[in-house]
PDB file of C-alpha atoms in Angstrom:
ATOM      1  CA  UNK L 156       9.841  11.903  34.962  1.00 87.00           C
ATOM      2  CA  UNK L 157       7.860  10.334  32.635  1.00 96.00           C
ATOM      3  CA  UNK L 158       3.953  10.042  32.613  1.00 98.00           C
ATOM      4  CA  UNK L 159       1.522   7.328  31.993  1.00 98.00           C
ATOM      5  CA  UNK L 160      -1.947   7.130  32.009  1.00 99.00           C
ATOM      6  CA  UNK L 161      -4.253   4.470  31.420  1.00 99.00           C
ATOM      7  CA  UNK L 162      -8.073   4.545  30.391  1.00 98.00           C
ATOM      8  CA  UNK L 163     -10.512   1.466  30.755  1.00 98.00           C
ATOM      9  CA  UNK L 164     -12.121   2.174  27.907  1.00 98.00           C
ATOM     10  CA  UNK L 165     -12.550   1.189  24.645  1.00 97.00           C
ATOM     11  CA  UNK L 166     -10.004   2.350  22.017  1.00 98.00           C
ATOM     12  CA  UNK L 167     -12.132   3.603  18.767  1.00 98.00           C
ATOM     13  CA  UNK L 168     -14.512   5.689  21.214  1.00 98.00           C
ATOM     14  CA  UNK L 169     -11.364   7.262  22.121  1.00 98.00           C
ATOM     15  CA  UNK L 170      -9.988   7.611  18.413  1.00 98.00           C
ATOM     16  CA  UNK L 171     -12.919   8.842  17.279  1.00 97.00           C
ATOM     17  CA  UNK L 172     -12.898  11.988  19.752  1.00 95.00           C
ATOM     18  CA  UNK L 173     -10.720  13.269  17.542  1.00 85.00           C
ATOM     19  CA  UNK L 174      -7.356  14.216  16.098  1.00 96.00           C
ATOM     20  CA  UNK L 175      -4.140  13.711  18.728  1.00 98.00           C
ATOM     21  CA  UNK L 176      -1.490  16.497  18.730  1.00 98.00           C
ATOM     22  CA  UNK L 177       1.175  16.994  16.907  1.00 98.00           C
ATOM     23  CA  UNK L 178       4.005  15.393  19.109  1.00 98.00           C
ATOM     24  CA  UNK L 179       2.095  12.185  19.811  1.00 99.00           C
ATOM     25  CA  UNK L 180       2.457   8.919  17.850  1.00 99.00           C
ATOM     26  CA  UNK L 181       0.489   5.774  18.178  1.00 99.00           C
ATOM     27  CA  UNK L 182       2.215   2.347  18.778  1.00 99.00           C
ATOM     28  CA  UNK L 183      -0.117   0.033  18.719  1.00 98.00           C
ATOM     29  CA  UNK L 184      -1.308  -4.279  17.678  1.00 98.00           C
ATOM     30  CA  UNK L 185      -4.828  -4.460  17.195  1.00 98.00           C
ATOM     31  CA  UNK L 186      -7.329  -7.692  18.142  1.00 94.00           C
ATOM     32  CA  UNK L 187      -7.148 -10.835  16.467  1.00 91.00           C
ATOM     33  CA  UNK L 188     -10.351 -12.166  14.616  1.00 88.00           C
ATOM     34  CA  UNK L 189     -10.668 -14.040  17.854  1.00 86.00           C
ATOM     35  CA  UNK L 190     -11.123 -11.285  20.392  1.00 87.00           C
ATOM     36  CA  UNK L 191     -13.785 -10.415  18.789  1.00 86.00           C
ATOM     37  CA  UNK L 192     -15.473 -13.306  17.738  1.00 87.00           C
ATOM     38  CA  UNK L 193     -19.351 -11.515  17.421  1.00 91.00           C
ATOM     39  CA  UNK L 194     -17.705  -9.968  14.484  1.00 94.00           C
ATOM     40  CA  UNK L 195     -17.135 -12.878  12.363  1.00 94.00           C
ATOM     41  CA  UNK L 196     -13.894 -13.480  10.116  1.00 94.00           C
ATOM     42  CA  UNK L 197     -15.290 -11.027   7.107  1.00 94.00           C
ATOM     43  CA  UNK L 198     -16.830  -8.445   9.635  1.00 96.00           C
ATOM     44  CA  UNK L 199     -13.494  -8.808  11.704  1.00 95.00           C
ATOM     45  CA  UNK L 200     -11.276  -8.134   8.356  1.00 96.00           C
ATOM     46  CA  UNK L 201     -13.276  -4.785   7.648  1.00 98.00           C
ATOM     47  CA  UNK L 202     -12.771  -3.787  11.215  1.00 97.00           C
ATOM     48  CA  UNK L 203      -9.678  -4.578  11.137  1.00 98.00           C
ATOM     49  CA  UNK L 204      -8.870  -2.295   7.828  1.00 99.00           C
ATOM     50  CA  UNK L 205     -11.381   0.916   9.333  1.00 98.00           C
ATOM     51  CA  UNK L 206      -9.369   0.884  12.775  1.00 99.00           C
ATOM     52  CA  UNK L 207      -6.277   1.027  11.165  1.00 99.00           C
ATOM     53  CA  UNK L 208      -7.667   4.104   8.972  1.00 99.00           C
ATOM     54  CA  UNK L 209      -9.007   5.797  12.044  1.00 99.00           C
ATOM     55  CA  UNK L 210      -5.397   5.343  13.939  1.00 99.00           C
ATOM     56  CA  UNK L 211      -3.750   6.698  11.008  1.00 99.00           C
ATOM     57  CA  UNK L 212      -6.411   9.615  10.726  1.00 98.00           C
ATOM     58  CA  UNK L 213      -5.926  10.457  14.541  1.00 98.00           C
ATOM     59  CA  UNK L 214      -2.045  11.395  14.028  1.00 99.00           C
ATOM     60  CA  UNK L 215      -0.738  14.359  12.995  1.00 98.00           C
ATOM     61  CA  UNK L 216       0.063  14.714   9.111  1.00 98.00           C
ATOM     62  CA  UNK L 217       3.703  14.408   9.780  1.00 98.00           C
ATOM     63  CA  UNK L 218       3.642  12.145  12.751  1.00 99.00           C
ATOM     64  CA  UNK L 219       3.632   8.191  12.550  1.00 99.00           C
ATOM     65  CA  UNK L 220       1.418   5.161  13.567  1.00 99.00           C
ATOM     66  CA  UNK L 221       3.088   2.016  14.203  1.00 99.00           C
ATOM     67  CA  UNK L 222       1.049  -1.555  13.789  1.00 99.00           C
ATOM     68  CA  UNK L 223       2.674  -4.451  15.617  1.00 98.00           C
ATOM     69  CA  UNK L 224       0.759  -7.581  14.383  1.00 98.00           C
ATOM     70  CA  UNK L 225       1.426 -11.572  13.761  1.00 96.00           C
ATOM     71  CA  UNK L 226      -0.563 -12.944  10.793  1.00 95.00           C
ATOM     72  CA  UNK L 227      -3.110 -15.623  11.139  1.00 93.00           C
ATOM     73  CA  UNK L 228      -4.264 -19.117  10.343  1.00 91.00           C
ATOM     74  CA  UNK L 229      -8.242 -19.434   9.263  1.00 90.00           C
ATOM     75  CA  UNK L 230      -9.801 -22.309   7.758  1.00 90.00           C
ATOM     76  CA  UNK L 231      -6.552 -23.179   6.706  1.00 90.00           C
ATOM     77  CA  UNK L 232      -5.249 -20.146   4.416  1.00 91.00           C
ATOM     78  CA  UNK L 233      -3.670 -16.965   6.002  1.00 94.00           C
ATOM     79  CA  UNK L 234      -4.790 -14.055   7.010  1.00 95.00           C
ATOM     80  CA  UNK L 235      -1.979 -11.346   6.197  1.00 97.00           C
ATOM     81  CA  UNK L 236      -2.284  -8.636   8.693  1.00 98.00           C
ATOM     82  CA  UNK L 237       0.678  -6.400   7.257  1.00 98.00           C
ATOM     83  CA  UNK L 238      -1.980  -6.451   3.955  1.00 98.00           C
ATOM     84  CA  UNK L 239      -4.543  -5.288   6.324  1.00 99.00           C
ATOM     85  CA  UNK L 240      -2.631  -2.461   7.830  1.00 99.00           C
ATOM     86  CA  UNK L 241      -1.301  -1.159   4.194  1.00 99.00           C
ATOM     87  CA  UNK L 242      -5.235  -1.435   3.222  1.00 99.00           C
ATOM     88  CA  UNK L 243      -6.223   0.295   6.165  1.00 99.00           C
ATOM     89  CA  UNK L 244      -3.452   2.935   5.758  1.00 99.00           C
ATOM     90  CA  UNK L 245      -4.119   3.502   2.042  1.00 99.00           C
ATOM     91  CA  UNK L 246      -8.072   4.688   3.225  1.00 98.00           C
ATOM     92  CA  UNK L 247      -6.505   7.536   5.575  1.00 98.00           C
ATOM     93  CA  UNK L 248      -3.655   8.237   2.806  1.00 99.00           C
ATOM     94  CA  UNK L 249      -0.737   7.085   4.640  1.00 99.00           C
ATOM     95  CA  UNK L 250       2.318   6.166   2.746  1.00 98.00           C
ATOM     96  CA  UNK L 251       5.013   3.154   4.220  1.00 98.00           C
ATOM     97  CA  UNK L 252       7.698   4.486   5.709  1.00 98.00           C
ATOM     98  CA  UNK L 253       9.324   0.822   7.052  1.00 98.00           C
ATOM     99  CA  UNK L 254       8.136  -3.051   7.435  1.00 98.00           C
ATOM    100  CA  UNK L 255      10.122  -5.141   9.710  1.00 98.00           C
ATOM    101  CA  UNK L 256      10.450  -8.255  10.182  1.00 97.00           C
ATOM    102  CA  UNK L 257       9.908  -9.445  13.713  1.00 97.00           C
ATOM    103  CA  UNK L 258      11.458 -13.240  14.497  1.00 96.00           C
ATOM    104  CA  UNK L 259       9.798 -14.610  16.521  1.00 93.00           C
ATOM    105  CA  UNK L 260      11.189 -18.044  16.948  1.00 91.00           C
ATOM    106  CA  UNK L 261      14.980 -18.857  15.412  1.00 92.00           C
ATOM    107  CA  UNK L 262      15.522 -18.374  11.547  1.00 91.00           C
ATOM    108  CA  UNK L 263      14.950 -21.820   9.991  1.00 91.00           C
ATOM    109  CA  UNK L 264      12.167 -23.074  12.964  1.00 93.00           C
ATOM    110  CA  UNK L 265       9.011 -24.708  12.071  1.00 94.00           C
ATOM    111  CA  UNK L 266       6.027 -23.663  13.421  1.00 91.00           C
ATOM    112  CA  UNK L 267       2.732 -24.340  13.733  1.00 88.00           C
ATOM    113  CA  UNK L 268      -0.390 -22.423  13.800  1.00 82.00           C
ATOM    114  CA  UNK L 269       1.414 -19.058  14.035  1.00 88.00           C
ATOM    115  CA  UNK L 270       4.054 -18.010  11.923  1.00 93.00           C
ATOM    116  CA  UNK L 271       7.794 -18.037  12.733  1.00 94.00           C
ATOM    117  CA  UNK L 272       6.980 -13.892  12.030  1.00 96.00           C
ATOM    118  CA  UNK L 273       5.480 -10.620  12.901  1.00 97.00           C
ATOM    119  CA  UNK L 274       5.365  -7.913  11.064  1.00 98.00           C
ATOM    120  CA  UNK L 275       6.458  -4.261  12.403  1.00 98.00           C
ATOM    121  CA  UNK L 276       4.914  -1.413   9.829  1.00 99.00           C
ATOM    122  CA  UNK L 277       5.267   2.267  10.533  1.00 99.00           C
ATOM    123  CA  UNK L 278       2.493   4.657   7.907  1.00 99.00           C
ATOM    124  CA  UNK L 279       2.335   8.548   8.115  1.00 99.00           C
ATOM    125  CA  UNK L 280       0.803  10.961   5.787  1.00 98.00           C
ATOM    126  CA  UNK L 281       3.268  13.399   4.925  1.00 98.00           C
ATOM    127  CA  UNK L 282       6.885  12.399   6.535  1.00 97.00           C
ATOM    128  CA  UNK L 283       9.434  11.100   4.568  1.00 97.00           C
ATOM    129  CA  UNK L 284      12.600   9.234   5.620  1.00 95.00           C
ATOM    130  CA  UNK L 285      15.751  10.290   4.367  1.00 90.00           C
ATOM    131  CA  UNK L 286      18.256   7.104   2.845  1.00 88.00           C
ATOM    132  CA  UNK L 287      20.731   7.990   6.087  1.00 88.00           C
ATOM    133  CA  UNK L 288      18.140   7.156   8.427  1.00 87.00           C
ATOM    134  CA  UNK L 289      17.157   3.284   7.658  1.00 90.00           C
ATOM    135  CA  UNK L 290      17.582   1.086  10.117  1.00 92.00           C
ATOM    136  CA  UNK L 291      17.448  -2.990  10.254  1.00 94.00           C
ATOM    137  CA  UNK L 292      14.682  -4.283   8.359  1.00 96.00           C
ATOM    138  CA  UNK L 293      14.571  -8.197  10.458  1.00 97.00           C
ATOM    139  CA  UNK L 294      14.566  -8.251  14.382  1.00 96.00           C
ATOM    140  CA  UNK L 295      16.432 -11.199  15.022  1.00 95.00           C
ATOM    141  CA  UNK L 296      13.891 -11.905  18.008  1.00 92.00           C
ATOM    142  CA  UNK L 297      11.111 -10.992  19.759  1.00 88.00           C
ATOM    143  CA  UNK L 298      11.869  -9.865  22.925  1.00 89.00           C
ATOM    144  CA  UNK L 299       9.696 -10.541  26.296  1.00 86.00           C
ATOM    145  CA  UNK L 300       6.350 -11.089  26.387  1.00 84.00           C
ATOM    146  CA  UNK L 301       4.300 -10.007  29.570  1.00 82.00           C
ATOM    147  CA  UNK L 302       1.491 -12.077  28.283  1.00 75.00           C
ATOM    148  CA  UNK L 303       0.601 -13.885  24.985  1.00 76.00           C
ATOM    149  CA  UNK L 304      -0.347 -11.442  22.818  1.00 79.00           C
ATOM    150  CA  UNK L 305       1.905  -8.753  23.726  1.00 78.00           C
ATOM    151  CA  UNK L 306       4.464  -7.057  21.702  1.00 91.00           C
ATOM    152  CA  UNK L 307       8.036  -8.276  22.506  1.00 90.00           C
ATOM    153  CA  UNK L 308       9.983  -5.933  24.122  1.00 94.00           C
ATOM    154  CA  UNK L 309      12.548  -5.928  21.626  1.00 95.00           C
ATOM    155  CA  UNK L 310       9.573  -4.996  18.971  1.00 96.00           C
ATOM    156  CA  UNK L 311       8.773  -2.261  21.441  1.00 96.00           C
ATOM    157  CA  UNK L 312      12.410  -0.714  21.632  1.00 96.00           C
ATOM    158  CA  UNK L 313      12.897  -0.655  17.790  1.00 97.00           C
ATOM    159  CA  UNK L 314       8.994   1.128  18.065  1.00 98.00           C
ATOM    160  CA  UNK L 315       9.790   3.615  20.460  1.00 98.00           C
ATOM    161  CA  UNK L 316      13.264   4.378  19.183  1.00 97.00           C
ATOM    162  CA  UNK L 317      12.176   5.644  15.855  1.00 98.00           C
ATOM    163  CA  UNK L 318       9.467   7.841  16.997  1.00 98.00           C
ATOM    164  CA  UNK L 319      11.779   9.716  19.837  1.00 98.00           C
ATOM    165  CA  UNK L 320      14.138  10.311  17.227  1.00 97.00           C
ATOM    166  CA  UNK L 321      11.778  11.581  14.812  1.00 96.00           C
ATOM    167  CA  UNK L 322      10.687  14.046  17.933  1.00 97.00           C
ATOM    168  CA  UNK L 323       7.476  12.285  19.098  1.00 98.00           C
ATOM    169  CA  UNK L 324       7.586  13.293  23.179  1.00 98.00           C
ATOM    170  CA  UNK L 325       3.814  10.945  23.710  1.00 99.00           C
ATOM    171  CA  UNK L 326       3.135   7.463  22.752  1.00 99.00           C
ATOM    172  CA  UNK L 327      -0.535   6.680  22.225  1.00 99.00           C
ATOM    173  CA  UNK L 328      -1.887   2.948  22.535  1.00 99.00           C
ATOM    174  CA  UNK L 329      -5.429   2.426  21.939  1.00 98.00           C
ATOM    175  CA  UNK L 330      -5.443  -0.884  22.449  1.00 98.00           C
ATOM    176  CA  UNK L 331      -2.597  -1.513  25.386  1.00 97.00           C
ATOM    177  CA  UNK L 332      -3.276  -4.576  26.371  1.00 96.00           C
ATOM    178  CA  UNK L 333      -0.917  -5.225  29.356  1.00 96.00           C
ATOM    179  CA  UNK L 334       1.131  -1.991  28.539  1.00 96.00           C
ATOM    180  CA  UNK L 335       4.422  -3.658  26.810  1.00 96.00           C
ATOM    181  CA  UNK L 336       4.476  -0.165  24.473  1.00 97.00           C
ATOM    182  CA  UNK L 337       3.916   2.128  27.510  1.00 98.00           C
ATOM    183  CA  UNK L 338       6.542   0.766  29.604  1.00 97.00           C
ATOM    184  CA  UNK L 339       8.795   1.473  26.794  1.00 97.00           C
ATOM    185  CA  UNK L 340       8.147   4.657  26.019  1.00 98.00           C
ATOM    186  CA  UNK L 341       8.332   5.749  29.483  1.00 98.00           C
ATOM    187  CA  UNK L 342      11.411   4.390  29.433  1.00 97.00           C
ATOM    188  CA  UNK L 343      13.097   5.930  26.750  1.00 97.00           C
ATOM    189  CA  UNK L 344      11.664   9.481  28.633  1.00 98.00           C
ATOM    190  CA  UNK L 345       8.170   9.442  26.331  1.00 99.00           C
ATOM    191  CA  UNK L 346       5.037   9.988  28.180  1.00 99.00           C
ATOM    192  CA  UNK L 347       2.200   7.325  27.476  1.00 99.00           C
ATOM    193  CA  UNK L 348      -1.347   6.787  27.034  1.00 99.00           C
ATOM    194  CA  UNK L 349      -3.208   3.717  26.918  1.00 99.00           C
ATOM    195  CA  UNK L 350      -6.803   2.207  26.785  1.00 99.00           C
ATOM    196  CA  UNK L 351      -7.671  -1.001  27.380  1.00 98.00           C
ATOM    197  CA  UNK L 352     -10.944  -2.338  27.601  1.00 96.00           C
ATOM    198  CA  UNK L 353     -10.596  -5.146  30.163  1.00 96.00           C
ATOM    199  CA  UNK L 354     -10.432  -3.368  33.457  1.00 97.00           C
ATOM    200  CA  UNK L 355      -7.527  -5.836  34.442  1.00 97.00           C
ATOM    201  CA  UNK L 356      -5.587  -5.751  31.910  1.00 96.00           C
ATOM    202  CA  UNK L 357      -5.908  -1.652  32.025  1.00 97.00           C
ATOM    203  CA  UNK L 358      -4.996  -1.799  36.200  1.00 98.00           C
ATOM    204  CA  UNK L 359      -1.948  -4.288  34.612  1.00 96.00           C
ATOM    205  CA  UNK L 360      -0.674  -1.709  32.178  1.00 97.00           C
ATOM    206  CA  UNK L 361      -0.427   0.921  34.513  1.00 97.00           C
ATOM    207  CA  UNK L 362       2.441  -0.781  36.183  1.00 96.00           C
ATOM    208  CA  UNK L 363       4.136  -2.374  33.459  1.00 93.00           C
ATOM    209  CA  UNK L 364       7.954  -2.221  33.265  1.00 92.00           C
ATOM    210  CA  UNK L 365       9.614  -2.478  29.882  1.00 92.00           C
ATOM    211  CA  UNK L 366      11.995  -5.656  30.349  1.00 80.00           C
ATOM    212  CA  UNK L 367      14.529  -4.078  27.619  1.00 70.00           C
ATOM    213  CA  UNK L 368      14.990  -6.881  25.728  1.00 57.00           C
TER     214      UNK L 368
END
């Protein structure tokens, strides 16, 4: 059976205790600007880009770290987050191995606020995808949401997918949140591991079940 475990803690302490092994990939969607408001919007953006470097740094030459994120509206001019992951990947010398598209609201919707969109991005250092093994580039939807920044559980299937079949047997989320990508990977067979800083969220996540869908 698969295993879970879940740290209260915070993520980059546990990042920065070094590099994961070599079957473990992180799935991950880092703060918003918001959660983390003593940073400001600048400070937040160069956060932002080091994290992503230090995720992709943790991993494994040939293994893969996936960024679910949805961009964001400041002072009226967006903030592109799948920018900010490629920046933050390019520091650790991670290539692009896919972007999807995540709908999250019906082709053709307007929204406000948030975009109709989230962006999906998978980096690794050294693995390369052969032509055979592309799959869909736009998730027609979202998926369930256990809370309102979680990653839809269809976001989390398409996550957890690739890296089984790429061999991964542990999923790593630094920043769980209410566990969406842990309850996926456990099941789909992978164990997880999670931190979360807010002790309820973290006593949330360890009894998360993926919705599938």
């Amino acid at each position: 059976m698969a295993e879970r475990v879940v740290h209260h803690g915070d993520g980059i302490a546990f990042l920065e205790r070094g590099p994961l092994a070599a079957d473990h990939a992180i799935v991950t969607s880092l703060p918003d600007h918001s959660e983390l408001p003593d940073l400001g919007v600048d400070g937040w953006r160069r956060w932002f880009v080091d994290t992503v470097g230090l995720a992709c740094r943790s991993v494994a030459d040939d293994a893969v770290a996936i960024f679910y994120q949805t961009d964001v509206k400041h002072d009226g001019r967006w903030i592109d987050k799948g920018h900010l992951v490629q920046c933050g990947a390019d520091t650790a010398g991670s290539s692009l191995l896919w972007h999807k598209i995540v709908c999250r609201v019906p082709p053709g919707t307007t929204t406000f606020g948030r975009p109709a969109y989230a962006h999906l991005i998978a980096v690794s250092r050294t693995r390369r995808l052969a032509p055979g093994a592309s799959t869909p580039d736009v998730l027609p939807a979202l998926g369930t949401m256990t809370w309102s920044r979680a990653m839809g559980a269809a976001a989390c299937e398409a996550a957890i997918k690739f890296v089984a079949s790429i061999g991964a047997r542990v999923v790593v989320d630094p920043f769980c949140g209410l566990g969406s990508a842990l309850a996926a990977a456990n099941a789909h067979g992978l164990d997880a591991i999670g931190v979360e800083l807010s002790r309820r969220r973290a006593a949330g996540a360890r009894k998360a079940i993926h919705a599938n869908g």
